Amino acid sequence: MSNHIIVCIDGSPVARSVCAAAAWVSQRLDAPLRLLHVLEKDPYHHDNLSGSIGLGAREQLLKQLTELDEQRAKLALEHGRHLLEDAAHIVREQGAVAVETVQRHGGVVDTLLEQQADTRVLVLGRQGEGHASLDHTLGSHLEALIRGVQKPILVTVGEFTAPRAFVVAFDGSETAQRALNAYAQSPLLKGLPCHLVMVGHTNDEHGAKLQHAADILRSRDFEVTVAHLQGDVPATLTAYQQEHDIGLMVMGAYGHSRLRQFFVGSHTRTMVSQSDIPLLLLR
């Protein structure tokens, strides 16, 4: 059964925010947390130096490099354990339902895809350790994860505060409809006022889709404010969110093909990159 909130833990400054967001999700869904730290292959690891070292000439150097690799691996493992212990302490303090810690060796994307069958929501920061100082830069694994993981993903941005309302970026696409059906039935956002926003798409067909989406949410007891706006999509959504002081953006992710995105760009990537609030992404 898919029932864990999977939380990506690393040594980045946003780790505390990720923990706070994960604890909030855990409480809202009454679901256990799995804190996950992935030990990726060290780029300075020396796989096989025997060929490059030369015929028996530098055996002592080879031995020292091997010992250095072993020591580096042990330190990375220990560092990860401390990160998980600190994260577990934070989420328990903030009311997480149940907590377990897991360490894995391998690639981040592959490891999270392996966990997918037991994932209810994935929580991670917009940037990892390598991009901590760049405010609006996406982490190196983030786009691949959003495209690959078929479960809801909560991307944290800056300090996390439990949202008092959420805004839905709705474009009437199949992806947006699937996302709507998912969060309308989930307890995660129950009781929070919803702002359902469409940007562009001035024809009657999209107007009807917007109204139908509002009807679905209201049938699920959501308090819904509908807005149909014009302008650049990311800029208009951001302006609306700021004007109404909304703390969470919800949207379907990557609803168009890679070919179309190559030519016209991706609203998903732009929103994730530019947003100043957490985003809940659904495929």
Coordinates of C-alpha atoms in Angstrom, one line a residue:
M1 CA 0.0 0.0 0.0
S2 CA 1.3 3.5 -0.9
N3 CA 1.2 5.3 2.4
H4 CA 4.5 6.9 3.3
I5 CA 5.4 10.6 3.0
I6 CA 8.9 10.3 1.4
V7 CA 11.2 13.1 2.4
C8 CA 14.5 13.9 0.7
I9 CA 17.1 14.9 3.3
D10 CA 20.5 16.4 2.5
G11 CA 22.8 19.0 4.0
S12 CA 21.3 22.0 2.2
P13 CA 20.0 25.0 4.1
V14 CA 16.4 24.2 3.0
A15 CA 16.4 20.8 4.8
R16 CA 14.7 22.4 7.9
S17 CA 12.0 23.8 5.6
V18 CA 11.6 20.4 3.9
C19 CA 11.1 18.8 7.4
A20 CA 8.5 21.4 8.4
A21 CA 6.6 20.8 5.2
A22 CA 6.8 17.0 5.6
A23 CA 5.5 17.2 9.1
W24 CA 2.6 19.3 7.9
V25 CA 1.7 16.8 5.2
S26 CA 2.1 13.9 7.7
Q27 CA -0.4 15.5 10.0
R28 CA -2.9 16.4 7.3
L29 CA -2.9 12.9 5.8
D30 CA -2.3 11.1 9.1
A31 CA 0.5 9.2 7.3
P32 CA 4.0 8.1 8.4
L33 CA 7.1 9.8 7.3
R34 CA 10.1 8.1 5.7
L35 CA 13.2 10.4 5.8
L36 CA 15.5 9.3 3.0
H37 CA 19.2 10.2 2.5
V38 CA 20.9 9.0 -0.7
L39 CA 24.6 8.6 -0.8
E40 CA 25.5 9.3 -4.4
K41 CA 28.7 8.1 -5.9
D42 CA 31.6 10.4 -5.1
P43 CA 32.7 12.2 -8.2
Y44 CA 36.3 11.9 -6.9
H45 CA 36.0 8.2 -6.4
H46 CA 38.7 6.1 -8.1
D47 CA 37.1 3.1 -9.6
N48 CA 40.1 1.3 -10.9
L49 CA 43.5 2.9 -10.9
S50 CA 45.5 -0.1 -11.8
G51 CA 45.6 0.8 -15.5
S52 CA 46.6 4.4 -15.1
I53 CA 49.1 4.0 -12.3
G54 CA 51.7 2.1 -14.3
L55 CA 53.5 -1.3 -13.9
G56 CA 54.0 -1.7 -10.2
A57 CA 55.7 1.6 -10.0
R58 CA 53.3 3.4 -7.6
E59 CA 51.7 0.7 -5.5
Q60 CA 52.0 2.9 -2.4
L61 CA 50.1 5.7 -4.1
L62 CA 47.4 3.3 -5.2
K63 CA 47.1 2.0 -1.6
Q64 CA 46.8 5.5 -0.2
L65 CA 44.1 6.5 -2.8
T66 CA 42.1 3.4 -1.9
E67 CA 42.3 4.2 1.8
L68 CA 41.3 7.7 1.1
D69 CA 38.2 6.5 -0.8
E70 CA 37.3 4.2 2.1
Q71 CA 37.7 7.0 4.6
R72 CA 35.6 9.4 2.5
A73 CA 32.8 6.9 2.1
K74 CA 32.7 6.3 5.9
L75 CA 32.6 10.0 6.6
A76 CA 29.8 10.5 4.1
L77 CA 27.8 7.6 5.6
E78 CA 28.3 9.1 9.1
H79 CA 27.4 12.6 8.0
G80 CA 24.2 11.2 6.4
R81 CA 23.2 9.4 9.6
H82 CA 23.6 12.7 11.6
L83 CA 21.5 14.5 9.0
L84 CA 18.7 11.9 9.4
E85 CA 18.9 12.0 13.2
D86 CA 18.5 15.8 13.1
A87 CA 15.7 15.7 10.6
A88 CA 13.9 13.0 12.6
H89 CA 14.1 15.2 15.7
I90 CA 12.7 18.2 13.8
V91 CA 9.7 16.4 12.3
R92 CA 8.8 14.7 15.6
E93 CA 8.9 18.1 17.3
Q94 CA 6.5 19.4 14.7
G95 CA 4.0 16.6 15.1
A96 CA 4.8 14.0 12.4
V97 CA 2.7 10.9 12.9
A98 CA 5.4 8.3 12.7
V99 CA 9.0 8.5 11.5
E100 CA 11.6 6.2 10.1
T101 CA 15.0 6.9 8.6
V102 CA 16.5 5.2 5.6
Q103 CA 19.9 5.5 3.9
R104 CA 20.5 4.3 0.3
H105 CA 23.5 4.2 -2.0
G106 CA 22.9 5.1 -5.6
G107 CA 21.4 7.9 -7.7
V108 CA 18.7 10.1 -6.2
V109 CA 16.3 9.8 -9.1
D110 CA 16.6 6.0 -9.4
T111 CA 16.3 5.6 -5.6
L112 CA 13.1 7.7 -5.5
L113 CA 11.6 5.8 -8.4
E114 CA 12.3 2.6 -6.6
Q115 CA 10.4 4.0 -3.6
Q116 CA 7.5 5.1 -5.7
A117 CA 5.3 2.1 -5.0
D118 CA 5.3 3.1 -1.3
T119 CA 5.1 6.8 -1.8
R120 CA 2.0 8.9 -1.1
V121 CA 3.6 12.3 -1.3
L122 CA 7.2 13.2 -2.1
V123 CA 8.6 16.2 -0.3
L124 CA 11.9 17.9 -1.3
G125 CA 13.5 21.2 -1.6
R126 CA 13.9 23.2 -4.9
Q127 CA 17.6 23.0 -4.5
G128 CA 20.0 20.5 -3.0
E129 CA 23.4 21.0 -1.5
G130 CA 25.0 21.9 -4.7
H131 CA 22.7 24.9 -5.5
A132 CA 22.0 26.2 -2.0
S133 CA 23.2 29.7 -2.7
L134 CA 21.2 30.2 -5.9
D135 CA 17.7 31.3 -5.0
H136 CA 15.9 30.5 -8.2
T137 CA 18.0 27.7 -9.6
L138 CA 16.4 24.2 -9.9
G139 CA 18.3 21.3 -8.2
S140 CA 20.0 19.1 -10.7
H141 CA 17.6 16.2 -10.1
L142 CA 14.4 18.1 -9.7
E143 CA 13.1 18.2 -13.2
A144 CA 13.8 14.5 -13.8
L145 CA 12.0 13.7 -10.6
I146 CA 8.9 15.7 -11.5
R147 CA 8.8 14.0 -14.9
G148 CA 9.5 10.5 -13.5
V149 CA 7.6 10.3 -10.2
Q150 CA 3.9 9.7 -10.7
K151 CA 2.9 10.7 -7.2
P152 CA 2.2 14.2 -5.8
I153 CA 5.4 16.2 -5.2
L154 CA 5.6 19.1 -2.7
V155 CA 8.5 21.3 -3.6
T156 CA 9.5 23.6 -0.7
V157 CA 10.8 27.1 -1.3
G158 CA 12.4 29.1 1.5
E159 CA 11.0 28.9 5.0
F160 CA 7.8 26.8 5.2
T161 CA 4.7 28.0 6.8
A162 CA 1.5 26.0 6.9
P163 CA -0.7 27.4 4.2
R164 CA -4.1 29.1 5.1
A165 CA -5.3 28.9 1.4
F166 CA -4.1 27.6 -1.9
V167 CA -4.2 28.7 -5.5
V168 CA -4.8 26.2 -8.3
A169 CA -3.2 27.0 -11.7
F170 CA -5.9 25.4 -14.0
D171 CA -5.6 25.3 -17.8
G172 CA -8.3 22.7 -18.5
S173 CA -5.8 20.2 -19.9
E174 CA -6.0 16.5 -19.1
T175 CA -3.1 16.8 -16.6
A176 CA -5.0 19.6 -14.8
Q177 CA -8.2 17.5 -14.7
R178 CA -6.3 14.6 -13.3
A179 CA -4.7 16.8 -10.7
L180 CA -8.1 18.3 -9.8
N181 CA -9.6 14.9 -9.2
A182 CA -6.6 13.9 -7.0
Y183 CA -6.6 16.9 -4.6
A184 CA -10.4 17.3 -4.6
Q185 CA -10.6 13.8 -3.0
S186 CA -7.5 14.1 -0.8
P187 CA -7.7 15.2 2.9
L188 CA -4.4 17.2 2.3
L189 CA -6.1 20.5 1.4
K190 CA -9.5 19.9 3.0
G191 CA -10.8 23.0 4.8
L192 CA -8.5 25.4 3.1
P193 CA -10.0 28.1 0.8
C194 CA -9.2 27.5 -2.8
H195 CA -8.5 30.1 -5.5
L196 CA -9.1 28.4 -8.9
V197 CA -7.3 30.5 -11.5
M198 CA -7.1 30.2 -15.3
V199 CA -4.9 32.4 -17.4
G200 CA -5.6 33.0 -21.1
H201 CA -7.9 30.5 -22.9
T202 CA -10.7 33.0 -23.6
N203 CA -12.9 30.6 -25.6
D204 CA -16.2 29.2 -24.3
E205 CA -14.8 25.6 -24.1
H206 CA -12.2 26.6 -21.5
G207 CA -14.6 28.8 -19.6
A208 CA -16.9 25.8 -19.3
K209 CA -14.0 23.6 -18.1
L210 CA -13.1 26.2 -15.4
Q211 CA -16.7 26.4 -14.2
H212 CA -17.0 22.6 -14.1
A213 CA -13.8 22.4 -12.1
A214 CA -15.2 24.9 -9.6
D215 CA -18.4 22.8 -9.4
I216 CA -16.4 19.7 -8.6
L217 CA -14.4 21.4 -5.8
R218 CA -17.6 22.9 -4.3
S219 CA -19.2 19.5 -4.4
R220 CA -16.3 18.4 -2.2
D221 CA -17.1 21.2 0.3
F222 CA -14.2 23.5 -0.8
E223 CA -14.8 27.2 -0.6
V224 CA -13.8 28.3 -4.1
T225 CA -13.0 31.7 -5.6
V226 CA -12.8 31.6 -9.4
A227 CA -10.6 34.0 -11.5
H228 CA -10.2 34.0 -15.3
L229 CA -7.3 36.3 -16.1
Q230 CA -5.2 37.4 -19.1
G231 CA -1.5 37.8 -19.4
D232 CA 1.7 35.9 -19.2
V233 CA 0.9 32.8 -17.3
P234 CA 3.7 32.6 -14.7
A235 CA 3.7 36.3 -14.0
T236 CA -0.1 36.5 -13.8
L237 CA -0.3 33.6 -11.4
T238 CA 2.5 35.0 -9.2
A239 CA 0.9 38.4 -9.1
Y240 CA -2.5 36.9 -8.1
Q241 CA -0.8 34.7 -5.4
Q242 CA 1.0 37.8 -3.9
E243 CA -2.1 40.0 -4.1
H244 CA -4.1 37.5 -2.1
D245 CA -1.3 36.4 0.2
I246 CA -1.7 32.7 -0.7
G247 CA 0.8 30.2 0.7
L248 CA 0.6 27.2 -1.6
M249 CA 0.4 26.8 -5.4
V250 CA -1.1 23.6 -6.8
M251 CA -0.7 22.6 -10.5
G252 CA -0.5 19.8 -12.9
A253 CA 3.1 19.3 -14.1
Y254 CA 4.5 18.9 -17.6
G255 CA 1.2 18.5 -19.4
H256 CA 2.7 18.9 -22.8
S257 CA 5.3 16.9 -24.8
R258 CA 9.0 17.6 -24.6
L259 CA 9.0 18.7 -28.2
R260 CA 6.3 21.4 -27.6
Q261 CA 8.2 22.5 -24.5
F262 CA 11.4 22.8 -26.5
F263 CA 9.8 25.4 -28.8
V264 CA 7.4 27.2 -26.5
G265 CA 9.0 26.6 -23.1
S266 CA 7.5 25.0 -20.0
H267 CA 5.2 26.8 -17.5
T268 CA 6.0 24.1 -14.9
R269 CA 9.7 24.7 -15.0
T270 CA 9.2 28.5 -14.9
M271 CA 6.8 28.4 -12.0
V272 CA 9.0 26.0 -10.0
S273 CA 12.0 28.2 -10.7
Q274 CA 10.4 31.6 -10.0
S275 CA 7.9 30.8 -7.2
D276 CA 8.4 32.2 -3.7
I277 CA 5.9 29.7 -2.2
P278 CA 5.8 25.9 -2.0
L279 CA 4.3 24.1 -5.0
L280 CA 2.3 20.9 -5.0
L281 CA 2.8 19.2 -8.4
L282 CA 0.7 16.4 -9.7
R283 CA 1.1 14.5 -13.0

